[in-house]
Amino acid sequence: MSIYNLIGWLALLGIVIGASTAFRPQTSPPQKQPLLPSPVYSPSTSYYHKITATLTSLEDLKIKVGDRIQPDTIITEHPTERQELATKQQQLEAKITQLSLPIPPISPLFPPNLASEEIALRQAKLKLEQITQKMNTGSSLKFKQPELSAIFESDKIEQLNQLQDQQHNARLEIEAAIARLDEAKSRYEQQLDEYKLRLAEYQTRLQRQQDELILLQNQLKTLRDQQHNTGIVRSPYSGKVHRIKVIKQQDQNITVEIILVVRDDSNYD
């Protein structure tokens, strides 16, 4: 094959390739799809709420079918139970009033006046000193023989005997004065012990009174809270009373079932 033929074939091949490229359909790049909004799911506009209550009489029911009620609306109320709680409250208040009265304080104990006993003791001691001094001065006998003294110094012997008797009596007076003083002190110590005992009992009574007052006041607070809630059933939601049905009756108790239609939008017929 000559070079001219080869060039011709190459030119023909180029023409064919160019024609095929010219007639090829053009494709555009893929486009991003727009995001669609997510569906909005709304909760149910209404639902039923069941309330169960126990009555002693149908008159305790404070609502009827078709009533529109708000949260905390009284559904049932038991006046009998509330009256019982009111009676207990009065009794507790009376006890608190009685316990609040002050306890009479005990009389104070003053130290005894021992002046008279102490004066008597000092006088007895002084008397003994005077008698002893007289015996030591001017009452000695000149004769050593008792027989001679009895004859020639009978007056001095008599005086000495009198001083000895006075000395003995003075010592007895001192002992008696000491005994009276000790008795007065002992009596005061006994009174002091009794006073301490009464004081301890008084303080115990005060503490017991305070403890009982605190206990009764706590009971009164609890009772008042019970009065607010006991015997009363309140609605937790706003809605419309759909149905009231007696489901049980035993002795004096009546159990009712209350169906309440609760809606998010309260403006409905």
PDB file of C-alpha atoms in Angstrom:
ATOM      1  CA  MET A   1       0.000   0.000   0.000  1.00  0.00           C
ATOM      2  CA  SER A   2       1.320   3.358  -0.952  1.00  0.00           C
ATOM      3  CA  ILE A   3       1.637   6.198   1.448  1.00  0.00           C
ATOM      4  CA  TYR A   4      -1.066   8.096  -0.395  1.00  0.00           C
ATOM      5  CA  ASN A   5      -3.574   5.316   0.200  1.00  0.00           C
ATOM      6  CA  LEU A   6      -2.699   5.254   3.953  1.00  0.00           C
ATOM      7  CA  ILE A   7      -3.265   8.976   4.257  1.00  0.00           C
ATOM      8  CA  GLY A   8      -6.631   8.614   2.561  1.00  0.00           C
ATOM      9  CA  TRP A   9      -7.790   5.925   4.933  1.00  0.00           C
ATOM     10  CA  LEU A  10      -6.756   7.980   7.954  1.00  0.00           C
ATOM     11  CA  ALA A  11      -8.642  11.007   6.658  1.00  0.00           C
ATOM     12  CA  LEU A  12     -11.776   8.915   6.094  1.00  0.00           C
ATOM     13  CA  LEU A  13     -11.539   7.503   9.638  1.00  0.00           C
ATOM     14  CA  GLY A  14     -11.293  11.022  11.081  1.00  0.00           C
ATOM     15  CA  ILE A  15     -14.406  12.118   9.197  1.00  0.00           C
ATOM     16  CA  VAL A  16     -16.397   9.134  10.535  1.00  0.00           C
ATOM     17  CA  ILE A  17     -15.316   9.742  14.145  1.00  0.00           C
ATOM     18  CA  GLY A  18     -16.170  13.449  13.947  1.00  0.00           C
ATOM     19  CA  ALA A  19     -19.612  12.723  12.575  1.00  0.00           C
ATOM     20  CA  SER A  20     -20.411  10.258  15.332  1.00  0.00           C
ATOM     21  CA  THR A  21     -19.335  12.766  17.980  1.00  0.00           C
ATOM     22  CA  ALA A  22     -21.452  15.500  16.475  1.00  0.00           C
ATOM     23  CA  PHE A  23     -24.636  13.435  16.593  1.00  0.00           C
ATOM     24  CA  ARG A  24     -24.145  12.024  20.195  1.00  0.00           C
ATOM     25  CA  PRO A  25     -26.908  13.306  22.573  1.00  0.00           C
ATOM     26  CA  GLN A  26     -25.586  15.564  25.317  1.00  0.00           C
ATOM     27  CA  THR A  27     -26.426  14.610  28.971  1.00  0.00           C
ATOM     28  CA  SER A  28     -26.678  17.218  31.727  1.00  0.00           C
ATOM     29  CA  PRO A  29     -25.145  16.546  35.190  1.00  0.00           C
ATOM     30  CA  PRO A  30     -27.549  15.174  37.829  1.00  0.00           C
ATOM     31  CA  GLN A  31     -29.351  17.888  39.787  1.00  0.00           C
ATOM     32  CA  LYS A  32     -29.962  17.750  43.571  1.00  0.00           C
ATOM     33  CA  GLN A  33     -33.587  17.067  44.436  1.00  0.00           C
ATOM     34  CA  PRO A  34     -35.195  19.763  46.649  1.00  0.00           C
ATOM     35  CA  LEU A  35     -36.061  18.711  50.267  1.00  0.00           C
ATOM     36  CA  LEU A  36     -39.760  18.307  50.890  1.00  0.00           C
ATOM     37  CA  PRO A  37     -41.134  19.526  54.252  1.00  0.00           C
ATOM     38  CA  SER A  38     -41.705  16.755  56.787  1.00  0.00           C
ATOM     39  CA  PRO A  39     -45.307  16.044  57.617  1.00  0.00           C
ATOM     40  CA  VAL A  40     -46.490  17.636  60.880  1.00  0.00           C
ATOM     41  CA  TYR A  41     -48.122  15.202  63.227  1.00  0.00           C
ATOM     42  CA  SER A  42     -50.478  16.810  65.743  1.00  0.00           C
ATOM     43  CA  PRO A  43     -51.604  15.000  68.894  1.00  0.00           C
ATOM     44  CA  SER A  44     -55.159  13.950  69.347  1.00  0.00           C
ATOM     45  CA  THR A  45     -57.372  16.886  70.102  1.00  0.00           C
ATOM     46  CA  SER A  46     -59.221  15.036  72.849  1.00  0.00           C
ATOM     47  CA  TYR A  47     -58.970  12.006  75.086  1.00  0.00           C
ATOM     48  CA  TYR A  48     -60.831  10.443  77.975  1.00  0.00           C
ATOM     49  CA  HIS A  49     -59.684  10.642  81.575  1.00  0.00           C
ATOM     50  CA  LYS A  50     -61.192   8.367  84.211  1.00  0.00           C
ATOM     51  CA  ILE A  51     -61.675   9.462  87.819  1.00  0.00           C
ATOM     52  CA  THR A  52     -62.795   7.031  90.529  1.00  0.00           C
ATOM     53  CA  ALA A  53     -64.270   8.354  93.766  1.00  0.00           C
ATOM     54  CA  THR A  54     -65.944   6.844  96.831  1.00  0.00           C
ATOM     55  CA  LEU A  55     -69.034   8.540  98.252  1.00  0.00           C
ATOM     56  CA  THR A  56     -71.275   8.019 101.226  1.00  0.00           C
ATOM     57  CA  SER A  57     -74.196   9.590  99.393  1.00  0.00           C
ATOM     58  CA  LEU A  58     -74.862  10.691  95.836  1.00  0.00           C
ATOM     59  CA  GLU A  59     -75.366  14.161  97.277  1.00  0.00           C
ATOM     60  CA  ASP A  60     -71.597  14.237  97.832  1.00  0.00           C
ATOM     61  CA  LEU A  61     -71.207  14.433  94.045  1.00  0.00           C
ATOM     62  CA  LYS A  62     -70.754  18.091  93.094  1.00  0.00           C
ATOM     63  CA  ILE A  63     -70.849  17.715  89.291  1.00  0.00           C
ATOM     64  CA  LYS A  64     -73.215  16.291  86.679  1.00  0.00           C
ATOM     65  CA  VAL A  65     -72.975  15.049  83.114  1.00  0.00           C
ATOM     66  CA  GLY A  66     -72.351  17.887  80.679  1.00  0.00           C
ATOM     67  CA  ASP A  67     -70.616  20.181  83.178  1.00  0.00           C
ATOM     68  CA  ARG A  68     -67.470  21.931  82.032  1.00  0.00           C
ATOM     69  CA  ILE A  69     -64.903  21.934  84.811  1.00  0.00           C
ATOM     70  CA  GLN A  70     -61.488  23.451  85.359  1.00  0.00           C
ATOM     71  CA  PRO A  71     -58.409  22.068  87.121  1.00  0.00           C
ATOM     72  CA  ASP A  72     -58.858  21.828  90.910  1.00  0.00           C
ATOM     73  CA  THR A  73     -62.652  21.870  90.589  1.00  0.00           C
ATOM     74  CA  ILE A  74     -64.253  19.933  93.459  1.00  0.00           C
ATOM     75  CA  ILE A  75     -65.808  16.736  92.108  1.00  0.00           C
ATOM     76  CA  THR A  76     -66.833  15.052  95.358  1.00  0.00           C
ATOM     77  CA  GLU A  77     -66.891  16.214  98.955  1.00  0.00           C
ATOM     78  CA  HIS A  78     -67.622  14.299 102.168  1.00  0.00           C
ATOM     79  CA  PRO A  79     -69.050  16.700 104.775  1.00  0.00           C
ATOM     80  CA  THR A  80     -69.269  13.935 107.400  1.00  0.00           C
ATOM     81  CA  GLU A  81     -65.534  13.262 107.299  1.00  0.00           C
ATOM     82  CA  ARG A  82     -64.799  16.969 107.299  1.00  0.00           C
ATOM     83  CA  GLN A  83     -67.004  17.406 110.369  1.00  0.00           C
ATOM     84  CA  GLU A  84     -65.132  14.621 112.147  1.00  0.00           C
ATOM     85  CA  LEU A  85     -61.830  16.290 111.294  1.00  0.00           C
ATOM     86  CA  ALA A  86     -63.187  19.637 112.504  1.00  0.00           C
ATOM     87  CA  THR A  87     -64.155  18.025 115.828  1.00  0.00           C
ATOM     88  CA  LYS A  88     -60.665  16.553 116.200  1.00  0.00           C
ATOM     89  CA  GLN A  89     -59.202  19.952 115.399  1.00  0.00           C
ATOM     90  CA  GLN A  90     -61.246  21.585 118.161  1.00  0.00           C
ATOM     91  CA  GLN A  91     -60.093  18.942 120.625  1.00  0.00           C
ATOM     92  CA  LEU A  92     -56.457  19.446 119.653  1.00  0.00           C
ATOM     93  CA  GLU A  93     -56.768  23.217 119.921  1.00  0.00           C
ATOM     94  CA  ALA A  94     -58.308  22.846 123.395  1.00  0.00           C
ATOM     95  CA  LYS A  95     -55.409  20.624 124.493  1.00  0.00           C
ATOM     96  CA  ILE A  96     -52.893  23.100 123.096  1.00  0.00           C
ATOM     97  CA  THR A  97     -54.592  25.948 124.959  1.00  0.00           C
ATOM     98  CA  GLN A  98     -54.524  23.947 128.194  1.00  0.00           C
ATOM     99  CA  LEU A  99     -50.879  22.975 127.762  1.00  0.00           C
ATOM    100  CA  SER A 100     -49.922  26.556 126.948  1.00  0.00           C
ATOM    101  CA  LEU A 101     -50.856  27.672 130.462  1.00  0.00           C
ATOM    102  CA  PRO A 102     -47.705  28.441 132.482  1.00  0.00           C
ATOM    103  CA  ILE A 103     -46.664  25.949 135.126  1.00  0.00           C
ATOM    104  CA  PRO A 104     -46.537  27.616 138.572  1.00  0.00           C
ATOM    105  CA  PRO A 105     -42.874  28.100 139.486  1.00  0.00           C
ATOM    106  CA  ILE A 106     -41.494  26.686 142.709  1.00  0.00           C
ATOM    107  CA  SER A 107     -40.710  29.054 145.550  1.00  0.00           C
ATOM    108  CA  PRO A 108     -37.015  29.914 145.879  1.00  0.00           C
ATOM    109  CA  LEU A 109     -35.065  28.601 148.857  1.00  0.00           C
ATOM    110  CA  PHE A 110     -33.096  31.186 150.798  1.00  0.00           C
ATOM    111  CA  PRO A 111     -30.174  30.350 153.096  1.00  0.00           C
ATOM    112  CA  PRO A 112     -31.217  30.124 156.760  1.00  0.00           C
ATOM    113  CA  ASN A 113     -30.471  32.843 159.281  1.00  0.00           C
ATOM    114  CA  LEU A 114     -28.086  31.179 161.729  1.00  0.00           C
ATOM    115  CA  ALA A 115     -27.259  34.363 163.606  1.00  0.00           C
ATOM    116  CA  SER A 116     -29.057  33.350 166.828  1.00  0.00           C
ATOM    117  CA  GLU A 117     -27.344  29.939 166.962  1.00  0.00           C
ATOM    118  CA  GLU A 118     -23.942  31.459 166.236  1.00  0.00           C
ATOM    119  CA  ILE A 119     -24.452  34.164 168.887  1.00  0.00           C
ATOM    120  CA  ALA A 120     -25.461  31.552 171.465  1.00  0.00           C
ATOM    121  CA  LEU A 121     -22.341  29.522 170.656  1.00  0.00           C
ATOM    122  CA  ARG A 122     -20.049  32.550 170.988  1.00  0.00           C
ATOM    123  CA  GLN A 123     -21.619  33.511 174.309  1.00  0.00           C
ATOM    124  CA  ALA A 124     -21.205  29.974 175.656  1.00  0.00           C
ATOM    125  CA  LYS A 125     -17.546  29.917 174.615  1.00  0.00           C
ATOM    126  CA  LEU A 126     -16.944  33.337 176.168  1.00  0.00           C
ATOM    127  CA  LYS A 127     -18.574  32.220 179.405  1.00  0.00           C
ATOM    128  CA  LEU A 128     -16.358  29.143 179.518  1.00  0.00           C
ATOM    129  CA  GLU A 129     -13.255  31.263 178.968  1.00  0.00           C
ATOM    130  CA  GLN A 130     -14.233  33.601 181.806  1.00  0.00           C
ATOM    131  CA  ILE A 131     -14.877  30.724 184.202  1.00  0.00           C
ATOM    132  CA  THR A 132     -11.610  29.042 183.256  1.00  0.00           C
ATOM    133  CA  GLN A 133      -9.751  32.309 183.784  1.00  0.00           C
ATOM    134  CA  LYS A 134     -11.239  32.671 187.287  1.00  0.00           C
ATOM    135  CA  MET A 135     -10.251  29.126 188.112  1.00  0.00           C
ATOM    136  CA  ASN A 136      -6.681  29.757 186.999  1.00  0.00           C
ATOM    137  CA  THR A 137      -6.305  32.997 188.944  1.00  0.00           C
ATOM    138  CA  GLY A 138      -7.102  33.465 192.618  1.00  0.00           C
ATOM    139  CA  SER A 139      -8.540  30.066 193.336  1.00  0.00           C
ATOM    140  CA  SER A 140      -5.403  28.140 194.278  1.00  0.00           C
ATOM    141  CA  LEU A 141      -5.230  26.643 197.793  1.00  0.00           C
ATOM    142  CA  LYS A 142      -2.431  27.439 200.211  1.00  0.00           C
ATOM    143  CA  PHE A 143      -2.371  24.072 201.899  1.00  0.00           C
ATOM    144  CA  LYS A 144      -1.403  21.013 199.991  1.00  0.00           C
ATOM    145  CA  GLN A 145      -3.073  18.696 202.477  1.00  0.00           C
ATOM    146  CA  PRO A 146      -6.782  18.390 201.747  1.00  0.00           C
ATOM    147  CA  GLU A 147      -7.566  18.031 205.446  1.00  0.00           C
ATOM    148  CA  LEU A 148      -5.991  21.394 206.255  1.00  0.00           C
ATOM    149  CA  SER A 149      -7.566  23.054 203.263  1.00  0.00           C
ATOM    150  CA  ALA A 150     -10.971  21.762 204.336  1.00  0.00           C
ATOM    151  CA  ILE A 151     -10.473  23.373 207.736  1.00  0.00           C
ATOM    152  CA  PHE A 152      -8.764  26.633 206.894  1.00  0.00           C
ATOM    153  CA  GLU A 153      -9.809  27.242 203.250  1.00  0.00           C
ATOM    154  CA  SER A 154     -13.361  26.009 203.125  1.00  0.00           C
ATOM    155  CA  ASP A 155     -14.560  29.210 201.405  1.00  0.00           C
ATOM    156  CA  LYS A 156     -12.048  28.844 198.605  1.00  0.00           C
ATOM    157  CA  ILE A 157     -12.909  25.194 198.222  1.00  0.00           C
ATOM    158  CA  GLU A 158     -16.577  26.105 197.969  1.00  0.00           C
ATOM    159  CA  GLN A 159     -15.781  28.814 195.423  1.00  0.00           C
ATOM    160  CA  LEU A 160     -13.643  26.386 193.422  1.00  0.00           C
ATOM    161  CA  ASN A 161     -16.410  23.812 193.429  1.00  0.00           C
ATOM    162  CA  GLN A 162     -18.859  26.423 192.172  1.00  0.00           C
ATOM    163  CA  LEU A 163     -16.461  27.434 189.390  1.00  0.00           C
ATOM    164  CA  GLN A 164     -16.039  23.811 188.389  1.00  0.00           C
ATOM    165  CA  ASP A 165     -19.812  23.402 188.242  1.00  0.00           C
ATOM    166  CA  GLN A 166     -20.074  26.586 186.176  1.00  0.00           C
ATOM    167  CA  GLN A 167     -17.310  25.335 183.892  1.00  0.00           C
ATOM    168  CA  HIS A 168     -19.135  22.047 183.401  1.00  0.00           C
ATOM    169  CA  ASN A 169     -22.404  23.846 182.673  1.00  0.00           C
ATOM    170  CA  ALA A 170     -20.644  26.193 180.241  1.00  0.00           C
ATOM    171  CA  ARG A 171     -19.237  23.232 178.364  1.00  0.00           C
ATOM    172  CA  LEU A 172     -22.711  21.715 178.218  1.00  0.00           C
ATOM    173  CA  GLU A 173     -24.045  25.006 176.864  1.00  0.00           C
ATOM    174  CA  ILE A 174     -21.342  25.003 174.190  1.00  0.00           C
ATOM    175  CA  GLU A 175     -22.232  21.468 173.187  1.00  0.00           C
ATOM    176  CA  ALA A 176     -25.920  22.396 173.052  1.00  0.00           C
ATOM    177  CA  ALA A 177     -25.193  25.519 170.974  1.00  0.00           C
ATOM    178  CA  ILE A 178     -23.066  23.488 168.567  1.00  0.00           C
ATOM    179  CA  ALA A 179     -25.822  20.885 168.331  1.00  0.00           C
ATOM    180  CA  ARG A 180     -28.433  23.565 167.557  1.00  0.00           C
ATOM    181  CA  LEU A 181     -26.169  25.110 164.920  1.00  0.00           C
ATOM    182  CA  ASP A 182     -25.461  21.728 163.320  1.00  0.00           C
ATOM    183  CA  GLU A 183     -29.157  20.893 163.389  1.00  0.00           C
ATOM    184  CA  ALA A 184     -30.014  24.164 161.625  1.00  0.00           C
ATOM    185  CA  LYS A 185     -27.337  23.517 159.006  1.00  0.00           C
ATOM    186  CA  SER A 186     -28.494  19.934 158.531  1.00  0.00           C
ATOM    187  CA  ARG A 187     -32.092  21.089 158.207  1.00  0.00           C
ATOM    188  CA  TYR A 188     -31.049  23.592 155.542  1.00  0.00           C
ATOM    189  CA  GLU A 189     -29.072  20.935 153.659  1.00  0.00           C
ATOM    190  CA  GLN A 190     -32.128  18.689 153.704  1.00  0.00           C
ATOM    191  CA  GLN A 191     -34.305  21.540 152.461  1.00  0.00           C
ATOM    192  CA  LEU A 192     -31.707  22.279 149.796  1.00  0.00           C
ATOM    193  CA  ASP A 193     -31.777  18.667 148.584  1.00  0.00           C
ATOM    194  CA  GLU A 194     -35.581  18.756 148.460  1.00  0.00           C
ATOM    195  CA  TYR A 195     -35.455  22.074 146.614  1.00  0.00           C
ATOM    196  CA  LYS A 196     -33.042  20.669 144.028  1.00  0.00           C
ATOM    197  CA  LEU A 197     -35.359  17.699 143.545  1.00  0.00           C
ATOM    198  CA  ARG A 198     -38.398  19.957 143.095  1.00  0.00           C
ATOM    199  CA  LEU A 199     -36.408  22.157 140.712  1.00  0.00           C
ATOM    200  CA  ALA A 200     -35.409  19.130 138.615  1.00  0.00           C
ATOM    201  CA  GLU A 201     -39.037  17.953 138.530  1.00  0.00           C
ATOM    202  CA  TYR A 202     -40.149  21.454 137.538  1.00  0.00           C
ATOM    203  CA  GLN A 203     -37.646  21.588 134.691  1.00  0.00           C
ATOM    204  CA  THR A 204     -38.734  18.106 133.590  1.00  0.00           C
ATOM    205  CA  ARG A 205     -42.364  19.250 133.542  1.00  0.00           C
ATOM    206  CA  LEU A 206     -41.397  22.299 131.482  1.00  0.00           C
ATOM    207  CA  GLN A 207     -39.518  20.141 128.977  1.00  0.00           C
ATOM    208  CA  ARG A 208     -42.365  17.627 128.806  1.00  0.00           C
ATOM    209  CA  GLN A 209     -44.822  20.475 128.266  1.00  0.00           C
ATOM    210  CA  GLN A 210     -42.737  21.852 125.399  1.00  0.00           C
ATOM    211  CA  ASP A 211     -42.402  18.406 123.804  1.00  0.00           C
ATOM    212  CA  GLU A 212     -46.144  17.760 124.062  1.00  0.00           C
ATOM    213  CA  LEU A 213     -46.905  21.202 122.636  1.00  0.00           C
ATOM    214  CA  ILE A 214     -44.643  20.578 119.645  1.00  0.00           C
ATOM    215  CA  LEU A 215     -46.250  17.161 119.100  1.00  0.00           C
ATOM    216  CA  LEU A 216     -49.794  18.552 119.288  1.00  0.00           C
ATOM    217  CA  GLN A 217     -48.941  21.478 117.017  1.00  0.00           C
ATOM    218  CA  ASN A 218     -47.536  19.075 114.421  1.00  0.00           C
ATOM    219  CA  GLN A 219     -50.674  16.946 114.710  1.00  0.00           C
ATOM    220  CA  LEU A 220     -52.804  20.062 114.266  1.00  0.00           C
ATOM    221  CA  LYS A 221     -50.862  21.051 111.148  1.00  0.00           C
ATOM    222  CA  THR A 222     -51.285  17.555 109.694  1.00  0.00           C
ATOM    223  CA  LEU A 223     -54.988  17.620 110.544  1.00  0.00           C
ATOM    224  CA  ARG A 224     -55.461  20.960 108.813  1.00  0.00           C
ATOM    225  CA  ASP A 225     -53.745  19.581 105.720  1.00  0.00           C
ATOM    226  CA  GLN A 226     -56.078  16.589 105.843  1.00  0.00           C
ATOM    227  CA  GLN A 227     -59.061  18.922 106.119  1.00  0.00           C
ATOM    228  CA  HIS A 228     -57.998  20.564 102.880  1.00  0.00           C
ATOM    229  CA  ASN A 229     -57.771  17.281 100.990  1.00  0.00           C
ATOM    230  CA  THR A 230     -59.588  14.552 102.904  1.00  0.00           C
ATOM    231  CA  GLY A 231     -63.100  13.943 101.698  1.00  0.00           C
ATOM    232  CA  ILE A 232     -62.502  16.059  98.591  1.00  0.00           C
ATOM    233  CA  VAL A 233     -61.699  14.831  95.079  1.00  0.00           C
ATOM    234  CA  ARG A 234     -60.570  17.539  92.675  1.00  0.00           C
ATOM    235  CA  SER A 235     -60.279  17.441  88.909  1.00  0.00           C
ATOM    236  CA  PRO A 236     -56.685  17.351  87.656  1.00  0.00           C
ATOM    237  CA  TYR A 237     -57.645  18.701  84.215  1.00  0.00           C
ATOM    238  CA  SER A 238     -60.115  20.964  82.493  1.00  0.00           C
ATOM    239  CA  GLY A 239     -62.728  19.298  80.348  1.00  0.00           C
ATOM    240  CA  LYS A 240     -66.318  18.178  80.026  1.00  0.00           C
ATOM    241  CA  VAL A 241     -68.051  15.536  82.150  1.00  0.00           C
ATOM    242  CA  HIS A 242     -68.955  12.788  79.694  1.00  0.00           C
ATOM    243  CA  ARG A 243     -70.317  10.067  81.969  1.00  0.00           C
ATOM    244  CA  ILE A 244     -70.940   9.270  85.641  1.00  0.00           C
ATOM    245  CA  LYS A 245     -71.490   5.626  86.521  1.00  0.00           C
ATOM    246  CA  VAL A 246     -71.947   3.783  89.816  1.00  0.00           C
ATOM    247  CA  ILE A 247     -69.635   0.780  89.641  1.00  0.00           C
ATOM    248  CA  LYS A 248     -69.786  -0.523  93.219  1.00  0.00           C
ATOM    249  CA  GLN A 249     -71.864  -0.147  96.364  1.00  0.00           C
ATOM    250  CA  GLN A 250     -70.839  -1.745  99.651  1.00  0.00           C
ATOM    251  CA  ASP A 251     -72.220  -0.910 103.084  1.00  0.00           C
ATOM    252  CA  GLN A 252     -72.521   2.881 103.095  1.00  0.00           C
ATOM    253  CA  ASN A 253     -69.847   3.482 100.460  1.00  0.00           C
ATOM    254  CA  ILE A 254     -70.682   4.161  96.814  1.00  0.00           C
ATOM    255  CA  THR A 255     -67.910   3.974  94.224  1.00  0.00           C
ATOM    256  CA  VAL A 256     -68.498   6.007  91.076  1.00  0.00           C
ATOM    257  CA  GLU A 257     -66.559   6.263  87.839  1.00  0.00           C
ATOM    258  CA  ILE A 258     -66.399   9.673  86.174  1.00  0.00           C
ATOM    259  CA  ILE A 259     -65.311   9.977  82.546  1.00  0.00           C
ATOM    260  CA  LEU A 260     -63.911  13.367  81.643  1.00  0.00           C
ATOM    261  CA  VAL A 261     -63.320  14.478  78.048  1.00  0.00           C
ATOM    262  CA  VAL A 262     -60.070  16.415  78.065  1.00  0.00           C
ATOM    263  CA  ARG A 263     -59.165  18.607  75.081  1.00  0.00           C
ATOM    264  CA  ASP A 264     -56.183  20.759  74.289  1.00  0.00           C
ATOM    265  CA  ASP A 265     -58.528  23.435  72.948  1.00  0.00           C
ATOM    266  CA  SER A 266     -61.071  24.275  75.600  1.00  0.00           C
ATOM    267  CA  ASN A 267     -63.274  26.235  73.190  1.00  0.00           C
ATOM    268  CA  TYR A 268     -65.537  23.485  72.045  1.00  0.00           C
ATOM    269  CA  ASP A 269     -69.260  22.809  72.274  1.00  0.00           C
TER     270      ASP A 269
END
